[in-house]
């Protein structure tokens, strides 16, 4: 610990004049994993990694070596690039079902004061080489962060930002359709949707684009936060698409958008519908949720026997007009730092290190989807769950006359004689 403290102090000195980075880094490092790797002895780091990241099929998670052109794109466009492999045990009957999956985290490209069309185009230009790196790496399924095509303005409560909204088949989707077809890649795109068939209603929507460039379908965010600055119901309300699972050429996927990760039954419903990979495209800041970030998705992967890809945007987005959320804090022009840290979690409780806390990034993982059934067989959660009891309880809870099932000690309020 003393050595790590010294390393933090040394990095702060080394980066003197780079306060912006130091304020959002982990003692000058991209991530906690990088800090530990560079400051612990190898044998100690190995044991710490085992405790923090778990073991995949009894072994540390393996890294994947990517092609030099992909690494060159990472260096040229300055984005974090990491790749790992989740194995499954060899089976006698089934062949391995290995899928390569990618997550992209990014900051916005222009100030929020720039014309909206320029902001959107600049984000397209910024994200395109990262998508191309994913395509060149052979990624089969790629997921972008929540509302990737705009600043995360939903908590300013200013209606002008609604101009970023677009139909499911709008500009952002068309941009990604070409890339999906070019790279034979399924792409999950989270947008602000304008539902032109229903009175121009707005939704927070994930569009699933097939590897043939077609639109497979959409899912609308089920749970809308009302927490501090993140009071998003000014723009859209709870979704109406249920818990769809999309059967793609590379596996069955679902999307649990942002705040839905705080609701265990939301995760459960995607699992009951047969999801093998659930993506959680998000936009969340350190002060609000960072201690929860490494835990919730990993718990969901374990409890529901599927893989989870967690994506969070990066950067501090400054808005032209100050706002407040009525919580006693002074007015401010940003939500705080979006801390990135995107990662994958597996059903066997193993997980990848996180991407950078402050840089754009691409995280790639090979995953053998056979691991999902193997963990279902091992733990038997589906067989040992008591859904009939839960259903009965929920049905009673929804009635106005519901009373909690509490059995009180009859002597609780009796005075001592």
XYZ file of C-alpha atoms in Angstrom:
417
model
C 0.000 0.000 0.000
C 2.870 2.383 0.800
C 4.344 1.759 -2.641
C 1.005 2.526 -4.308
C 0.682 5.735 -2.269
C 4.171 6.745 -3.376
C 3.266 5.934 -6.983
C 0.161 8.131 -6.760
C 2.231 11.028 -5.408
C 4.922 10.513 -8.052
C 2.366 10.458 -10.859
C 0.763 13.644 -9.617
C 4.196 15.314 -9.698
C 4.956 13.864 -13.113
C 1.662 15.148 -14.466
C 1.956 18.588 -12.911
C 0.068 20.930 -15.197
C -2.266 18.155 -16.308
C -4.794 18.685 -13.553
C -7.705 17.803 -15.796
C -6.317 14.293 -16.289
C -5.301 13.847 -12.670
C -8.773 14.809 -11.494
C -10.390 12.039 -13.516
C -7.662 9.382 -13.524
C -6.773 6.865 -10.822
C -3.661 8.497 -9.369
C -2.526 9.334 -12.904
C -3.346 5.864 -14.293
C -6.115 4.948 -16.744
C -7.721 2.473 -14.372
C -7.375 0.718 -11.024
C -6.156 -2.412 -12.813
C -3.352 -0.456 -14.504
C -2.362 1.131 -11.211
C -2.126 -2.252 -9.494
C -0.330 -3.914 -12.424
C 2.420 -1.313 -12.466
C 2.961 -1.046 -8.715
C 2.608 -4.554 -7.286
C 5.067 -7.402 -7.511
C 3.947 -9.920 -10.167
C 3.012 -12.680 -7.726
C 1.066 -10.256 -5.528
C -0.659 -8.699 -8.540
C -1.681 -12.164 -9.744
C -3.392 -12.892 -6.435
C -5.033 -9.458 -6.281
C -6.309 -9.956 -9.839
C -7.767 -13.328 -8.897
C -9.709 -11.722 -6.073
C -10.839 -8.695 -8.094
C -11.527 -10.268 -11.499
C -12.178 -13.924 -10.680
C -11.083 -16.926 -12.688
C -12.479 -18.134 -15.997
C -12.713 -21.935 -16.011
C -10.239 -21.938 -13.128
C -7.628 -19.777 -14.883
C -6.836 -16.060 -15.160
C -8.545 -14.376 -18.086
C -6.355 -14.496 -21.190
C -5.557 -11.488 -23.348
C -5.965 -11.481 -27.138
C -3.281 -10.184 -29.460
C -4.779 -7.878 -32.079
C -3.390 -7.097 -35.528
C -0.918 -4.237 -35.948
C -3.259 -2.143 -38.155
C -5.801 -2.175 -35.298
C -3.152 -1.097 -32.794
C -2.109 1.652 -35.197
C -5.684 2.964 -35.315
C -5.677 3.040 -31.518
C -2.472 5.071 -31.434
C -3.467 7.405 -34.267
C -6.870 8.232 -32.781
C -5.802 7.964 -29.140
C -8.285 5.424 -27.803
C -7.736 2.717 -25.200
C -7.671 -0.751 -26.771
C -7.945 -3.972 -24.779
C -8.931 -7.522 -25.713
C -9.617 -10.668 -23.675
C -10.986 -14.185 -24.045
C -13.617 -16.018 -21.979
C -13.336 -19.803 -22.361
C -15.875 -22.537 -21.646
C -15.202 -26.168 -20.812
C -14.938 -28.518 -23.778
C -18.150 -30.473 -24.384
C -18.700 -33.884 -25.974
C -21.859 -33.003 -27.891
C -21.671 -29.304 -28.727
C -18.944 -27.492 -30.579
C -17.655 -24.218 -29.041
C -19.835 -21.190 -29.829
C -17.230 -18.443 -29.860
C -18.421 -14.911 -30.557
C -16.247 -11.794 -30.663
C -17.974 -8.864 -28.975
C -16.960 -5.203 -28.736
C -17.858 -2.191 -26.581
C -17.122 1.446 -27.450
C -16.930 4.316 -24.971
C -16.312 7.879 -26.132
C -16.493 11.531 -25.204
C -18.294 14.125 -27.302
C -16.317 15.764 -30.101
C -17.329 19.446 -30.065
C -18.464 21.878 -27.354
C -22.188 21.706 -26.588
C -22.470 25.269 -27.888
C -21.658 24.190 -31.463
C -24.526 23.783 -33.972
C -26.301 20.498 -33.305
C -25.729 19.113 -36.796
C -22.003 19.826 -36.474
C -21.891 18.112 -33.069
C -23.528 14.974 -34.439
C -21.300 14.813 -37.518
C -18.193 15.305 -35.367
C -19.215 12.398 -33.132
C -19.732 10.241 -36.233
C -16.233 11.138 -37.435
C -14.750 10.438 -34.009
C -16.442 7.070 -33.538
C -15.959 5.785 -37.091
C -12.263 4.804 -36.752
C -13.051 3.008 -33.481
C -15.816 1.069 -35.248
C -13.390 0.350 -38.077
C -10.900 -0.998 -35.536
C -13.620 -3.287 -34.208
C -14.466 -4.412 -37.728
C -10.826 -5.011 -38.606
C -10.541 -7.095 -35.425
C -13.371 -9.373 -36.547
C -15.901 -8.195 -33.956
C -19.267 -9.917 -34.529
C -21.440 -7.824 -32.183
C -20.675 -4.224 -31.226
C -22.484 -2.001 -28.724
C -22.161 1.773 -28.370
C -22.884 3.819 -25.241
C -26.233 5.354 -24.289
C -27.256 8.228 -26.595
C -23.846 8.055 -28.262
C -24.927 10.404 -31.062
C -25.335 13.488 -28.847
C -24.255 15.107 -25.580
C -26.056 13.666 -22.567
C -28.245 16.746 -22.173
C -31.309 15.032 -20.723
C -30.905 16.495 -17.267
C -30.670 20.148 -18.269
C -34.457 20.077 -18.766
C -34.030 22.358 -21.804
C -36.231 21.251 -24.677
C -33.902 22.445 -27.420
C -31.879 19.242 -27.115
C -34.879 17.337 -28.482
C -33.626 18.376 -31.923
C -31.116 15.525 -31.677
C -33.988 13.011 -31.731
C -34.402 10.908 -34.844
C -36.559 8.018 -36.084
C -35.350 4.438 -35.692
C -34.308 4.487 -39.353
C -32.769 7.972 -39.063
C -29.331 9.445 -39.650
C -27.420 7.542 -36.946
C -28.903 4.211 -37.953
C -28.108 4.766 -41.633
C -24.532 5.692 -40.714
C -24.143 2.430 -38.773
C -25.993 0.266 -41.308
C -23.235 0.832 -43.862
C -20.582 -0.172 -41.327
C -22.573 -3.212 -40.131
C -22.858 -4.473 -43.706
C -19.236 -3.664 -44.505
C -17.891 -5.598 -41.517
C -20.580 -8.323 -41.267
C -21.238 -7.042 -37.739
C -24.331 -6.664 -35.564
C -24.382 -3.150 -34.023
C -26.442 -2.000 -31.038
C -27.073 1.743 -31.234
C -28.665 3.680 -28.365
C -30.390 6.844 -29.628
C -32.935 9.484 -28.660
C -35.853 8.195 -30.736
C -38.580 10.358 -32.274
C -41.653 8.162 -32.779
C -43.249 9.854 -35.774
C -46.169 7.402 -35.818
C -47.249 8.277 -32.285
C -47.409 12.045 -32.086
C -43.619 12.573 -32.233
C -43.221 10.935 -28.815
C -39.609 10.671 -27.633
C -38.046 7.481 -26.299
C -34.619 6.389 -25.114
C -34.154 3.536 -27.562
C -31.614 0.907 -28.542
C -31.733 -0.020 -32.232
C -30.395 -3.454 -33.173
C -28.812 -3.424 -36.643
C -28.181 -6.809 -38.253
C -24.957 -7.899 -39.899
C -26.667 -7.545 -43.289
C -27.305 -3.856 -42.614
C -30.965 -4.459 -41.783
C -32.856 -3.218 -38.720
C -33.720 -6.252 -36.588
C -35.724 -4.335 -34.009
C -35.647 -1.899 -31.097
C -35.940 -1.797 -27.327
C -37.017 1.230 -25.299
C -35.528 1.997 -21.891
C -37.687 0.437 -19.171
C -36.620 2.466 -16.131
C -36.187 6.252 -16.036
C -34.078 7.773 -13.219
C -35.214 10.548 -10.938
C -31.945 10.868 -9.030
C -30.218 14.235 -8.559
C -29.391 15.767 -11.934
C -30.549 12.607 -13.691
C -34.248 13.447 -13.823
C -34.768 12.292 -17.387
C -38.559 12.094 -17.523
C -38.524 15.673 -18.867
C -37.638 14.078 -22.207
C -39.033 10.522 -22.278
C -40.970 8.126 -20.120
C -40.699 4.419 -19.373
C -40.506 2.218 -22.467
C -43.285 0.017 -23.837
C -41.357 -2.786 -25.552
C -41.072 -5.234 -22.642
C -37.893 -7.324 -22.424
C -37.149 -8.419 -26.002
C -34.294 -10.739 -26.871
C -32.951 -10.411 -30.407
C -31.807 -13.574 -32.152
C -28.891 -12.557 -34.356
C -26.476 -14.465 -36.556
C -24.078 -14.578 -33.603
C -26.281 -15.240 -30.583
C -29.262 -14.025 -28.571
C -28.767 -10.516 -27.238
C -30.715 -8.009 -25.149
C -30.232 -4.421 -24.019
C -30.756 -3.235 -20.448
C -30.398 0.511 -20.907
C -28.557 2.454 -18.180
C -30.737 2.888 -15.064
C -32.316 -0.529 -15.649
C -29.172 -2.089 -14.190
C -30.348 -1.050 -10.703
C -33.444 -3.273 -11.034
C -32.737 -6.996 -10.552
C -36.082 -8.060 -12.039
C -35.203 -6.200 -15.240
C -32.038 -8.302 -15.590
C -34.060 -11.425 -14.715
C -36.675 -10.825 -17.416
C -34.057 -10.704 -20.185
C -32.648 -13.979 -18.872
C -36.062 -15.639 -18.774
C -36.491 -14.676 -22.430
C -33.282 -16.513 -23.289
C -30.599 -13.814 -23.569
C -26.993 -15.010 -23.856
C -25.437 -11.517 -23.871
C -27.051 -8.454 -22.277
C -25.618 -5.010 -23.012
C -25.915 -2.117 -20.569
C -25.244 1.111 -22.540
C -25.009 3.839 -19.915
C -24.184 7.432 -19.027
C -23.274 7.783 -15.361
C -20.934 9.925 -13.277
C -18.463 9.047 -10.546
C -20.062 10.876 -7.651
C -23.355 9.090 -8.249
C -22.630 5.471 -9.084
C -18.991 4.464 -9.431
C -18.853 2.123 -6.385
C -21.854 0.248 -7.836
C -20.508 0.046 -11.392
C -18.248 -3.039 -11.034
C -20.830 -4.906 -8.943
C -24.319 -4.767 -10.431
C -23.616 -6.115 -13.929
C -21.361 -8.834 -12.548
C -24.096 -9.902 -10.127
C -26.572 -9.995 -13.018
C -24.252 -12.155 -15.126
C -23.888 -14.619 -12.254
C -27.556 -14.722 -11.243
C -28.873 -15.049 -14.808
C -26.142 -17.181 -16.421
C -25.351 -14.838 -19.303
C -22.596 -12.430 -20.353
C -22.947 -8.704 -19.693
C -21.279 -5.843 -21.556
C -21.257 -2.600 -19.551
C -20.555 0.643 -21.445
C -20.227 4.125 -19.957
C -19.356 7.337 -21.796
C -16.296 9.404 -20.829
C -15.602 13.088 -20.298
C -17.131 16.112 -18.608
C -19.767 17.756 -20.785
C -20.202 21.491 -20.157
C -23.554 23.045 -21.057
C -24.154 26.716 -21.887
C -26.819 27.376 -19.246
C -26.517 26.525 -15.534
C -29.089 24.158 -14.051
C -30.006 22.778 -10.652
C -32.000 19.800 -9.460
C -33.592 21.272 -6.380
C -31.349 19.288 -4.049
C -29.712 22.238 -2.299
C -26.596 22.195 -4.453
C -25.629 25.437 -6.227
C -26.411 25.684 -9.918
C -23.848 24.116 -12.230
C -23.179 23.551 -15.942
C -22.142 19.886 -15.948
C -23.254 16.604 -14.402
C -19.762 15.614 -13.308
C -17.260 13.297 -14.961
C -18.539 10.350 -17.004
C -15.978 7.803 -15.858
C -15.903 5.266 -18.702
C -14.600 2.016 -17.165
C -16.480 -0.201 -19.624
C -16.062 -3.923 -19.009
C -17.422 -7.429 -19.608
C -18.771 -9.831 -16.976
C -19.223 -13.580 -17.429
C -21.664 -16.062 -15.866
C -18.832 -17.793 -14.003
C -18.149 -14.564 -12.011
C -15.034 -13.645 -13.978
C -14.751 -10.220 -15.576
C -12.351 -8.177 -17.662
C -10.351 -5.203 -16.447
C -12.065 -1.910 -17.259
C -11.267 0.509 -20.027
C -9.821 3.907 -19.167
C -11.598 6.233 -16.781
C -10.997 9.243 -19.038
C -10.082 8.130 -22.589
C -12.149 6.871 -25.493
C -11.862 3.129 -25.791
C -12.630 -0.149 -27.516
C -12.931 -3.321 -25.451
C -13.013 -6.622 -27.320
C -13.802 -10.047 -25.920
C -14.084 -13.514 -27.343
C -16.717 -15.439 -25.420
C -17.785 -19.052 -25.748
C -21.558 -18.895 -25.319
C -21.531 -22.525 -24.198
C -20.480 -21.140 -20.831
C -24.047 -19.878 -20.276
C -25.585 -23.372 -20.254
C -22.636 -24.834 -18.377
C -23.222 -22.402 -15.497
C -26.978 -23.060 -15.593
C -26.213 -26.759 -15.187
C -23.686 -26.109 -12.424
C -25.762 -23.824 -10.194
C -29.309 -24.776 -11.204
C -30.661 -21.287 -10.517
C -33.509 -21.732 -13.025
C -34.512 -25.026 -11.420
C -34.191 -23.924 -7.805
C -35.886 -20.535 -8.211
C -39.447 -20.345 -6.834
C -41.104 -18.258 -9.511
C -44.581 -19.269 -8.393
C -43.891 -17.806 -4.940
C -42.481 -14.599 -6.407
C -45.436 -14.266 -8.821
C -47.920 -14.725 -5.989
C -46.106 -12.159 -3.840
C -45.952 -9.600 -6.666
C -49.631 -10.112 -7.490
C -50.536 -9.396 -3.857
C -48.176 -6.408 -3.700
C -49.879 -4.726 -6.665
C -53.268 -4.695 -4.939
C -54.286 -1.526 -3.018
C -55.155 -3.585 0.070
C -51.705 -5.228 0.213
C -50.224 -5.754 3.658
C -46.616 -6.884 4.168
C -46.113 -10.412 5.489
C -44.628 -9.468 8.853
C -44.885 -11.686 11.932
C -44.309 -9.686 15.091
C -43.054 -11.038 18.350
C -46.162 -11.078 20.604
C -43.994 -9.940 23.485
C -42.415 -7.095 21.494
C -44.498 -4.318 23.045
C -45.266 -5.992 26.369
C -43.936 -4.122 29.365
C -41.721 -6.047 31.708
C -43.696 -6.978 34.837
